[in-house]
PDB file of C-alpha atoms and ligand atoms in Angstrom:
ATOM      1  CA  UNK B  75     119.682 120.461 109.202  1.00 40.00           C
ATOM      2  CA  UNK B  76     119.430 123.228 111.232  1.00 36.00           C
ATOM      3  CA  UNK B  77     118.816 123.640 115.088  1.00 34.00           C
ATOM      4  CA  UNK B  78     116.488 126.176 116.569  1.00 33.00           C
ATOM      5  CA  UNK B  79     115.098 126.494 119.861  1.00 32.00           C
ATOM      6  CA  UNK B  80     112.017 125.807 120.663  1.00 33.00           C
ATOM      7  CA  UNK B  81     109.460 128.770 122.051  1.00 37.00           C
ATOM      8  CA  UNK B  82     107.646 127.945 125.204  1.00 36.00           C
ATOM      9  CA  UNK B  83     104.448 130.657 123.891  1.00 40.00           C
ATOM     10  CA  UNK B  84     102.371 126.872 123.896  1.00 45.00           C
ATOM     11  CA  UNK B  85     102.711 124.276 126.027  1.00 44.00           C
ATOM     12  CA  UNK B  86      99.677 122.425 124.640  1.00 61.00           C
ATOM     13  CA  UNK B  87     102.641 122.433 121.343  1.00 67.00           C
ATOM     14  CA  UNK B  88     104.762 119.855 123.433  1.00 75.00           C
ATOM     15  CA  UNK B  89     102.362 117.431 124.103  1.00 76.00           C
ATOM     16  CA  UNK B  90     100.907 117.950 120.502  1.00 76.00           C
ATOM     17  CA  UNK B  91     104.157 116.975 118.717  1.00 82.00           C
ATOM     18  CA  UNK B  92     104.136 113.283 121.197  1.00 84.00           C
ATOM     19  CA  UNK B  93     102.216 111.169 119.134  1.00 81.00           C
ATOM     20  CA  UNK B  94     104.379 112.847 115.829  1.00 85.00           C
ATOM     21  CA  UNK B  95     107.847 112.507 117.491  1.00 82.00           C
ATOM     22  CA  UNK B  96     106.967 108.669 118.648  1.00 81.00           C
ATOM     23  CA  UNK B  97     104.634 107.237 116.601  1.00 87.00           C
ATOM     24  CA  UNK B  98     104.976 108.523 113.178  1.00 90.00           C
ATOM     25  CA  UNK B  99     103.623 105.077 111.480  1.00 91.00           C
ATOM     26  CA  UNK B 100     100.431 106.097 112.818  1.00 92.00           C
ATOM     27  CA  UNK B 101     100.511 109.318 111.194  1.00 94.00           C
ATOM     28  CA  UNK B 102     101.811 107.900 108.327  1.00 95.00           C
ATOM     29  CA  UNK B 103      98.575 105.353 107.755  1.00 96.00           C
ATOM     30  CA  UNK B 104      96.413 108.553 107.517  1.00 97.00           C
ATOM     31  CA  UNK B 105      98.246 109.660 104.207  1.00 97.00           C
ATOM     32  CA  UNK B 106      98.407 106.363 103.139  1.00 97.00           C
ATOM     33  CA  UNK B 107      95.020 106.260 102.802  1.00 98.00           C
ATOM     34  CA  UNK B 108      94.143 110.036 102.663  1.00 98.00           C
ATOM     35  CA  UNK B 109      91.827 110.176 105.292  1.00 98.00           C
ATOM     36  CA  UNK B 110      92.427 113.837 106.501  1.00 98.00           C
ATOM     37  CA  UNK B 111      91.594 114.494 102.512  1.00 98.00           C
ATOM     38  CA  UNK B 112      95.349 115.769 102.011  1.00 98.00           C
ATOM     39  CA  UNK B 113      95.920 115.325  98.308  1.00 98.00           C
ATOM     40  CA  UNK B 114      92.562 117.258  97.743  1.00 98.00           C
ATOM     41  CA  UNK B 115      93.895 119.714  99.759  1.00 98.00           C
ATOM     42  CA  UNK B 116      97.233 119.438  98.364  1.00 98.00           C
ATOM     43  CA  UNK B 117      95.518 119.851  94.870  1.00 98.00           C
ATOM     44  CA  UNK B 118      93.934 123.096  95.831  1.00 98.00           C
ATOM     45  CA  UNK B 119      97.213 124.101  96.669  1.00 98.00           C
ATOM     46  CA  UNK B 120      98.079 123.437  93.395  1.00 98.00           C
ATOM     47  CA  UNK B 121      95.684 125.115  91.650  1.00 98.00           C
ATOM     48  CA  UNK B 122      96.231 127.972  93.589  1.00 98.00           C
ATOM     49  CA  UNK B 123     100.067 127.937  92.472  1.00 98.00           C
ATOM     50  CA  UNK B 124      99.591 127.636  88.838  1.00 98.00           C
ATOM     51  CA  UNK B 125      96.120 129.733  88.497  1.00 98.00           C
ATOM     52  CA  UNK B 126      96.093 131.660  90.675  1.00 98.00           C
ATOM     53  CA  UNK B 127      99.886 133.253  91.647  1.00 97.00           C
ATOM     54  CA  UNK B 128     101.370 131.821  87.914  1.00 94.00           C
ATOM     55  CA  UNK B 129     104.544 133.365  88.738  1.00 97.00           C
ATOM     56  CA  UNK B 130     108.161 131.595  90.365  1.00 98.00           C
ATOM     57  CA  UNK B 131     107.847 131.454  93.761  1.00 98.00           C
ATOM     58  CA  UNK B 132     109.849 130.469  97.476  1.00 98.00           C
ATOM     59  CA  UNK B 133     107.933 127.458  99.283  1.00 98.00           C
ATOM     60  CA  UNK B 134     108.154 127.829 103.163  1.00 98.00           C
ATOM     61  CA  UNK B 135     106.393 124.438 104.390  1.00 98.00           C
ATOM     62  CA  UNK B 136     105.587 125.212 108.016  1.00 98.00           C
ATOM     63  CA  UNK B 137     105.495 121.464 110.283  1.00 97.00           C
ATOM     64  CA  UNK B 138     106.158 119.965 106.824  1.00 98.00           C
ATOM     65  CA  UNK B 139     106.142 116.423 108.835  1.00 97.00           C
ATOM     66  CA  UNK B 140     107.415 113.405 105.832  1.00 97.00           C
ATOM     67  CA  UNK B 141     106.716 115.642 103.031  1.00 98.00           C
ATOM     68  CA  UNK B 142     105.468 113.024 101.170  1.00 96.00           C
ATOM     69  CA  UNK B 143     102.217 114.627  99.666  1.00 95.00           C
ATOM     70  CA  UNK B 144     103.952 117.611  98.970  1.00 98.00           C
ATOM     71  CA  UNK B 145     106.799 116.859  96.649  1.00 97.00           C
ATOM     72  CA  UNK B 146     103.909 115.246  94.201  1.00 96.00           C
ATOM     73  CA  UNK B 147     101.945 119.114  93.860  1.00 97.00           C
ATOM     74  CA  UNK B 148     105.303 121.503  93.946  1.00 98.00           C
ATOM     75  CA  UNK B 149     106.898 118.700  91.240  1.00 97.00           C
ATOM     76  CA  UNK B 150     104.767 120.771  88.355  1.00 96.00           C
ATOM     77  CA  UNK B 151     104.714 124.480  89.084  1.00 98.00           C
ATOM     78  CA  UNK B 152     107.915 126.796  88.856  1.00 98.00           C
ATOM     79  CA  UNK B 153     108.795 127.095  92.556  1.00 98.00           C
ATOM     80  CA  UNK B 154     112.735 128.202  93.017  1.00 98.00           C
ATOM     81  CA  UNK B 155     113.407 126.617  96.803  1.00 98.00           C
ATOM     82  CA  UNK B 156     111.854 124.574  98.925  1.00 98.00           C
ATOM     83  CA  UNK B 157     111.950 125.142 102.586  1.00 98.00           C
ATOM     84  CA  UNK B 158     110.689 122.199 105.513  1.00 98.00           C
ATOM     85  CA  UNK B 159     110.461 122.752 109.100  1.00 97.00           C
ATOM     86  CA  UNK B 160     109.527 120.412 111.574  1.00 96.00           C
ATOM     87  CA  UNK B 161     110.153 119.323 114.779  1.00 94.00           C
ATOM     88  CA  UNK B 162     109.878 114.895 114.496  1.00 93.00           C
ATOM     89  CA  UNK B 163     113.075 113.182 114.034  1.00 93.00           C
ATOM     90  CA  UNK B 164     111.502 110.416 112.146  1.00 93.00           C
ATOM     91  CA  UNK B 165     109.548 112.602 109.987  1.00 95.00           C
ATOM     92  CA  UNK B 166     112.271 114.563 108.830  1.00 97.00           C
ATOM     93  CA  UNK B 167     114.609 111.119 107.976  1.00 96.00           C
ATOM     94  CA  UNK B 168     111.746 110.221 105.797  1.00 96.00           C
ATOM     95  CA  UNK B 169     111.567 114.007 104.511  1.00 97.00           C
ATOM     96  CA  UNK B 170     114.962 113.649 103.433  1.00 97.00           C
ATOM     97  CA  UNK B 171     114.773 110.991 101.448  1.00 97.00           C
ATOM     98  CA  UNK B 172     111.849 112.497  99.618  1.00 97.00           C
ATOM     99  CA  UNK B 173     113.533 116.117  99.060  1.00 96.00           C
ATOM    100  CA  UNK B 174     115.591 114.149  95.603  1.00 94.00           C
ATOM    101  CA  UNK B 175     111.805 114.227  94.050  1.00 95.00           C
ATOM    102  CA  UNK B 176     112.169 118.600  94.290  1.00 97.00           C
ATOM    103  CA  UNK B 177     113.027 120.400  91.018  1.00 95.00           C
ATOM    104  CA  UNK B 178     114.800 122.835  92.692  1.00 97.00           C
ATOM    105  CA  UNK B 179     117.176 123.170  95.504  1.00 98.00           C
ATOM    106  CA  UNK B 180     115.680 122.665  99.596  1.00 98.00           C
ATOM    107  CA  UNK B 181     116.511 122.742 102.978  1.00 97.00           C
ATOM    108  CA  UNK B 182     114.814 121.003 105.943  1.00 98.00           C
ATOM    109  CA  UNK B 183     114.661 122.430 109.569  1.00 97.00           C
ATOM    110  CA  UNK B 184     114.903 120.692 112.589  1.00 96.00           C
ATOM    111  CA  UNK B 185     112.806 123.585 113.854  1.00 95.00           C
ATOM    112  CA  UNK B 186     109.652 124.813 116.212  1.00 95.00           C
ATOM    113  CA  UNK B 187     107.362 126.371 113.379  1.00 96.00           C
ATOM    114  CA  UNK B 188     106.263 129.355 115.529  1.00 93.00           C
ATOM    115  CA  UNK B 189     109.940 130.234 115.478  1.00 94.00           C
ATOM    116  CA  UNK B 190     110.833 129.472 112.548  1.00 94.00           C
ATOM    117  CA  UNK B 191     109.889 132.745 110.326  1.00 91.00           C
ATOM    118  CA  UNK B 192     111.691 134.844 113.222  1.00 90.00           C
ATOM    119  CA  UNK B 193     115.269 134.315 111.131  1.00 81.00           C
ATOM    120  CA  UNK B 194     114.368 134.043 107.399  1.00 90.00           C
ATOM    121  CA  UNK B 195     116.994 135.985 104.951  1.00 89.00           C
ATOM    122  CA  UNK B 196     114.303 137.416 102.567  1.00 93.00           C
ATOM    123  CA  UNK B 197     110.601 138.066 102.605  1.00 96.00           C
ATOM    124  CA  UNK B 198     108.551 135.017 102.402  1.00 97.00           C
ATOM    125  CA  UNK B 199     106.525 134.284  98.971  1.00 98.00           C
ATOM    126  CA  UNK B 200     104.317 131.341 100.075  1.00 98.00           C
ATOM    127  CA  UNK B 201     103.495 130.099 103.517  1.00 98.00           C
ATOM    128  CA  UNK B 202     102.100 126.658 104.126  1.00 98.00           C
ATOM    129  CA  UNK B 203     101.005 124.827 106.809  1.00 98.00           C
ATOM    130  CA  UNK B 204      98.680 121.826 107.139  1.00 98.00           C
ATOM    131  CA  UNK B 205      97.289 119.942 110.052  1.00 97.00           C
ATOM    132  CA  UNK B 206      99.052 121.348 112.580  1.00 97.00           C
ATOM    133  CA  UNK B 207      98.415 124.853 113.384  1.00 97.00           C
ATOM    134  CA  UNK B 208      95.407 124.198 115.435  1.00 97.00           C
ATOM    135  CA  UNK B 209      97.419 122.846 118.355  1.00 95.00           C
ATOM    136  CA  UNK B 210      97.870 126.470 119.626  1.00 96.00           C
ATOM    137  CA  UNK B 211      95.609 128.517 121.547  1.00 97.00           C
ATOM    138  CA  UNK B 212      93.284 131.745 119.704  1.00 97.00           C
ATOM    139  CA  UNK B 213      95.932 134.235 121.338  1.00 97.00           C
ATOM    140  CA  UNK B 214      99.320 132.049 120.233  1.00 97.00           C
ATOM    141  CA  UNK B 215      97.894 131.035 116.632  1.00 98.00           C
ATOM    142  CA  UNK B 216      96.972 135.128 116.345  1.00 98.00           C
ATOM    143  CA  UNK B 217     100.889 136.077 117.108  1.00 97.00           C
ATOM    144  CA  UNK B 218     101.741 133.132 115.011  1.00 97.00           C
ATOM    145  CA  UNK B 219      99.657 134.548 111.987  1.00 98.00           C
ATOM    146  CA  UNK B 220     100.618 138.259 112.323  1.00 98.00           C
ATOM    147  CA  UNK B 221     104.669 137.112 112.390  1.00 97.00           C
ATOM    148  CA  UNK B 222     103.486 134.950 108.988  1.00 98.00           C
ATOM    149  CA  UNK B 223     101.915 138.160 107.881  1.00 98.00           C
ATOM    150  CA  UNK B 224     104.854 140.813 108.733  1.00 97.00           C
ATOM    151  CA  UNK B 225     107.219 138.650 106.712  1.00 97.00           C
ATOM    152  CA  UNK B 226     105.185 137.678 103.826  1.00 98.00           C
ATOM    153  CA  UNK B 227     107.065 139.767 100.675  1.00 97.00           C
ATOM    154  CA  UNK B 228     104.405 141.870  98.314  1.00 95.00           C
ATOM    155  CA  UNK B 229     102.143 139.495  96.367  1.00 96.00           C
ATOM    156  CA  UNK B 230     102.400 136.961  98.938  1.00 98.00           C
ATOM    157  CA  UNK B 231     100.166 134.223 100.154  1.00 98.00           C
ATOM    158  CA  UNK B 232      99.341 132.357 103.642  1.00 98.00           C
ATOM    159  CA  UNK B 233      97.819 129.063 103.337  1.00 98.00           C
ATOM    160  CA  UNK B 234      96.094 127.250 106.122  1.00 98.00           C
ATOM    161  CA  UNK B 235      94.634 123.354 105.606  1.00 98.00           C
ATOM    162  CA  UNK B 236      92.935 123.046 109.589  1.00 98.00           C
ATOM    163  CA  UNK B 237      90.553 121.345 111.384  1.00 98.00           C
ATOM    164  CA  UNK B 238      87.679 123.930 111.142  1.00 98.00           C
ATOM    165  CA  UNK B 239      84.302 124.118 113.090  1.00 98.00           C
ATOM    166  CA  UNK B 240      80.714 124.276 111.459  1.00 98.00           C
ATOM    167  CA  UNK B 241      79.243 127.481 113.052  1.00 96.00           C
ATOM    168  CA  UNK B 242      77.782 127.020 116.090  1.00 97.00           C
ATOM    169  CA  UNK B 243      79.747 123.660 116.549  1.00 98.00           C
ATOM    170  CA  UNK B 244      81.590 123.491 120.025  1.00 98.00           C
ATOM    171  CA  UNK B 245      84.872 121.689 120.535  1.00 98.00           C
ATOM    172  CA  UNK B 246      82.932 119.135 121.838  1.00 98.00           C
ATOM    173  CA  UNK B 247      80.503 118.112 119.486  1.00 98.00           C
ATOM    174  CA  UNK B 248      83.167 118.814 116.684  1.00 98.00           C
ATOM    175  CA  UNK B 249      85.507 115.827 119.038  1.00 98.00           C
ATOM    176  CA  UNK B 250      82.427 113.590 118.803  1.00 98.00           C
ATOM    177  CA  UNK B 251      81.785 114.521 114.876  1.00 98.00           C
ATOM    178  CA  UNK B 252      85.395 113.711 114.188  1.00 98.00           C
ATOM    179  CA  UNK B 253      85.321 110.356 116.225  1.00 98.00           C
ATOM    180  CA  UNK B 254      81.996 108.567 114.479  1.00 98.00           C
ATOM    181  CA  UNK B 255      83.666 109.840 111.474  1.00 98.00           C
ATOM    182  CA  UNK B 256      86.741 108.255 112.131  1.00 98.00           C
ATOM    183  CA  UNK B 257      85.185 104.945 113.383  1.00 98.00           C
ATOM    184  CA  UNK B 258      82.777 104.897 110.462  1.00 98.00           C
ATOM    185  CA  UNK B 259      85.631 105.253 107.690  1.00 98.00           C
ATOM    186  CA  UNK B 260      88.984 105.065 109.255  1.00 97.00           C
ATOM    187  CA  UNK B 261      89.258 101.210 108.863  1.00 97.00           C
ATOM    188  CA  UNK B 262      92.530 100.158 107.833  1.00 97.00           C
ATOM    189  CA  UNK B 263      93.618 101.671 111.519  1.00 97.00           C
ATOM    190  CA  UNK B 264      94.098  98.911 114.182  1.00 96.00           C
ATOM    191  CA  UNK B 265      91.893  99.778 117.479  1.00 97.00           C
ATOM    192  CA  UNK B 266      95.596 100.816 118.826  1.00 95.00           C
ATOM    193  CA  UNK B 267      96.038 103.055 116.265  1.00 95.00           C
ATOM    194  CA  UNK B 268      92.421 104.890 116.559  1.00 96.00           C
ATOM    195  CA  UNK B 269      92.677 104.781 120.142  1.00 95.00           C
ATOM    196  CA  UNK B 270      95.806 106.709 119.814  1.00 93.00           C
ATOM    197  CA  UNK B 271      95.167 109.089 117.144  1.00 95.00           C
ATOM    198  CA  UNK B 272      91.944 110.457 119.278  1.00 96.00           C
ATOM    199  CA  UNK B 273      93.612 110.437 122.289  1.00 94.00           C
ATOM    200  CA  UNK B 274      96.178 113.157 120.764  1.00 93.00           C
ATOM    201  CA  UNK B 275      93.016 114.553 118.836  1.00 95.00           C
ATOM    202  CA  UNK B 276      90.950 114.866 121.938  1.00 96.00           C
ATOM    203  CA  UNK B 277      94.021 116.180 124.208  1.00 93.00           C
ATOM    204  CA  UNK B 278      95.659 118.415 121.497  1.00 93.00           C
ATOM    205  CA  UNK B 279      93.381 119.909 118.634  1.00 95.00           C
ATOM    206  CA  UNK B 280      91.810 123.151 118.835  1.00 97.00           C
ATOM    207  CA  UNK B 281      89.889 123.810 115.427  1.00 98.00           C
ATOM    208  CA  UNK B 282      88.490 127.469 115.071  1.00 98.00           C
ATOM    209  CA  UNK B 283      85.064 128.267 113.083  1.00 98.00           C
ATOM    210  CA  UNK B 284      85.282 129.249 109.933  1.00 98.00           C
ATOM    211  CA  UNK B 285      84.706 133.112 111.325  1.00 98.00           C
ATOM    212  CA  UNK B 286      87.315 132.084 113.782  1.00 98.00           C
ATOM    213  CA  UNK B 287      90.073 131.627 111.138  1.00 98.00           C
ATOM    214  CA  UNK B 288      88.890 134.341 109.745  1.00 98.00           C
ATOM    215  CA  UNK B 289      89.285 136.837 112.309  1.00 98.00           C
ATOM    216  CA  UNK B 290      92.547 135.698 113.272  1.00 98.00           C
ATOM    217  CA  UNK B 291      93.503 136.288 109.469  1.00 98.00           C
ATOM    218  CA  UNK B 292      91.584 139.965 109.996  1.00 98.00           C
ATOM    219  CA  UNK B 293      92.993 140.757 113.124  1.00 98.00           C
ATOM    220  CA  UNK B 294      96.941 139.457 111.642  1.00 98.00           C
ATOM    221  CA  UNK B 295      96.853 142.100 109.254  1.00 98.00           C
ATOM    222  CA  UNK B 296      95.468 139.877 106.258  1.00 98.00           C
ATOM    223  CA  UNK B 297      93.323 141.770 103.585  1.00 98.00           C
ATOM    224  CA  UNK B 298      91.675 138.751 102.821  1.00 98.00           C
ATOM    225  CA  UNK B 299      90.361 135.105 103.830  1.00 98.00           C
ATOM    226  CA  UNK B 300      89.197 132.441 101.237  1.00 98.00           C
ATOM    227  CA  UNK B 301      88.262 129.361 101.679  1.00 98.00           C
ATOM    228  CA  UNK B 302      89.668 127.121  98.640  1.00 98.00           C
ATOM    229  CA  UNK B 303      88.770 123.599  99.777  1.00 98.00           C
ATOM    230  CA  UNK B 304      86.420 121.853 102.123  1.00 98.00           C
ATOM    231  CA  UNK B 305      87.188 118.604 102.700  1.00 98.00           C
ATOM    232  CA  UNK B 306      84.349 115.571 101.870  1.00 98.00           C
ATOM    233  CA  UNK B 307      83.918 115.170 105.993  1.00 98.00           C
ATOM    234  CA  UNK B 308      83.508 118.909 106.553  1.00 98.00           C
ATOM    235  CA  UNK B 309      86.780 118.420 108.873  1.00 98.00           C
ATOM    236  CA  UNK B 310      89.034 120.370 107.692  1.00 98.00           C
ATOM    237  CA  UNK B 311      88.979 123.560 105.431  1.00 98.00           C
ATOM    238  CA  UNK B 312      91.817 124.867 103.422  1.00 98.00           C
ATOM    239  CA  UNK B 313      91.944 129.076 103.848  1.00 98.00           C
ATOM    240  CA  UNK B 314      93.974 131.306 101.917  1.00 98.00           C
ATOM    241  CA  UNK B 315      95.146 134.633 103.195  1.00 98.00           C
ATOM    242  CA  UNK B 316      96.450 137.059 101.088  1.00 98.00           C
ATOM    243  CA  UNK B 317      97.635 140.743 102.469  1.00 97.00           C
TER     244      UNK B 317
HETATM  245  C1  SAM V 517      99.385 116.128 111.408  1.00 53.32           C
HETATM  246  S1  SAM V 517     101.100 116.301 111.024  1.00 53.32           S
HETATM  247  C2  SAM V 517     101.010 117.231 109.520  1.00 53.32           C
HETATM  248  C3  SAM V 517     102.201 117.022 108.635  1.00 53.32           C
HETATM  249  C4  SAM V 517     102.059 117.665 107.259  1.00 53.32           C
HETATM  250  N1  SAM V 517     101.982 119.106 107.361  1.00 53.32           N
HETATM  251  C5  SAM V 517     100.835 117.108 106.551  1.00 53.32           C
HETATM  252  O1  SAM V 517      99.870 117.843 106.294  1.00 53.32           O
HETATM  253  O2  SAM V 517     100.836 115.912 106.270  1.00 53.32           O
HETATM  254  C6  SAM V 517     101.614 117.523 112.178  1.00 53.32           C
HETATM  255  C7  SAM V 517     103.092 117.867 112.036  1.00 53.32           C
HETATM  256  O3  SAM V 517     103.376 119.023 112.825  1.00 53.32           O
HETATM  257  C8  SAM V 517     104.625 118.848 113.432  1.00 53.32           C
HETATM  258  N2  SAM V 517     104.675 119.799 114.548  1.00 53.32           N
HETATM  259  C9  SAM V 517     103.807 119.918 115.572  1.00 53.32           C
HETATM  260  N3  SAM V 517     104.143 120.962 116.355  1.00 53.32           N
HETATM  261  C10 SAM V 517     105.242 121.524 115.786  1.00 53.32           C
HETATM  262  C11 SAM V 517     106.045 122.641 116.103  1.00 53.32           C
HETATM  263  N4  SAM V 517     105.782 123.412 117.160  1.00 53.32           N
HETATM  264  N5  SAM V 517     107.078 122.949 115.312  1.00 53.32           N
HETATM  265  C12 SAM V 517     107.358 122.183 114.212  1.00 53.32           C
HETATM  266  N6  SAM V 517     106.624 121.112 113.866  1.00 53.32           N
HETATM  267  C13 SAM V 517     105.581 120.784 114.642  1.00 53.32           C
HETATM  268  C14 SAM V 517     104.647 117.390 113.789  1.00 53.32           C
HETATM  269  O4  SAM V 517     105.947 116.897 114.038  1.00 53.32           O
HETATM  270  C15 SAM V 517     104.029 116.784 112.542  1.00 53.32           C
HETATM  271  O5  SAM V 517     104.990 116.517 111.552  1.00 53.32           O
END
């Protein structure tokens, strides 16, 4: 694996990667039992792939965290390498382990993802990053998306699964939404493990509207915005940019 440095553009980033770095069994229960709706998304994704582009492609998985939703959709489409980066110890061991299940050859980062498309050796084909872009601010995820954008090769595509506001939803209410939700149907979680996940939820997460993450995709340089996916909670949205 290799080492980059990490950028100081977000210091809400440090805190954001705690619970991920520490307390990746946590994490772990909400794939277990899908509660962020990741294999939905991660079926989108697919359809998108096969559909959609239909073509070989380069996989860039941006804070690819255990990677073990995303070996199951890139198993059946024609991609040609797989890239990880992330920045959790513990969620890259267990990455490792689950690269074997690739049909083609990989490499995993040990690597800040706002960094990490700074040093790439060819033009990216597809971009993909879930859950985690909405720890940095409006003005960092904009310089994020517009690097994403600049290195993106013709034909392209950004994806983005995030936490996503209803219009006229602050961060507030969408905090409170999220929590009943989470209380309501989150139930294999000990009252540790809730208490934990919104504390990093309340302290970190900073979901955009839906016209948000679309001006951010506008103002990047993106042609286009669509939204592929909503999940069942109307939590989190799945966007695809395409330049
Ligand atoms: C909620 S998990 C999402 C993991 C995976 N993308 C998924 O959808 O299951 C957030 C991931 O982002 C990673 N992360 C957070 N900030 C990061 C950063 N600045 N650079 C690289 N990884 C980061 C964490 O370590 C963690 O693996």
């Amino acid at each position: 694996m290799a080492n980059a440095g990490r950028s100081t553009a977000a210091a809400n980033d440090t805190a954001a990667l705690e619970i991920f770095q520490n307390q990746w069994g946590v994490y772990q229960k909400f794939l277990q039992y899908d509660y962020l709706s990741n294999a939905e998304a991660c079926a989108a994704l697919h359809r998108f792939l096969i559909d959609d582009l239909g073509r070989p492609f380069r996989f860039i998985d941006l804070a690819c965290g255990d990677i073990s939703g995303i070996v199951g959709t890139l198993r059946t489409t024609p991609i040609e390498h797989y890239r990880g980066v992330d920045l959790s110890g513990p969620a890259l061991a267990l990455a490792a382990e689950n690269l074997a299940a690739l049909p083609c050859p990989a490499q995993l980062d040990e690597a800040d993802f706002t960094v990490a498309m700074r040093d790439l050796p060819q033009p990216a084909d597809i971009v993909w990053i879930s859950l985690s872009l909405h720890h940095l601010d409006a003005v960092a995820k904009g310089a994020f998306m517009r690097e994403v954008r600049d290195r993106l090769a013709p034909g392209g595509a950004f994806l983005a699964y995030e936490p996503t506001r209803r219009e006229g939803e602050d961060r507030p209410a969408y905090l409170d939404r999220f929590e009943a939700i989470g209380r309501r149907d989150w139930t294999n979680l000990t009252d540790r493990e809730f208490a934990e996940a919104m504390r990093h939820v309340r302290a970190c997460d900073l979901p955009e509207t839906m016209a948000g993450w679309k001006e951010l995709g506008r103002a990047a340089g993106f042609a286009s915005t669509t939204e592929l996916y909503r999940s069942p909670t109307d939590l989190f949205r799945l966007f695809l940019y395409r330049p």
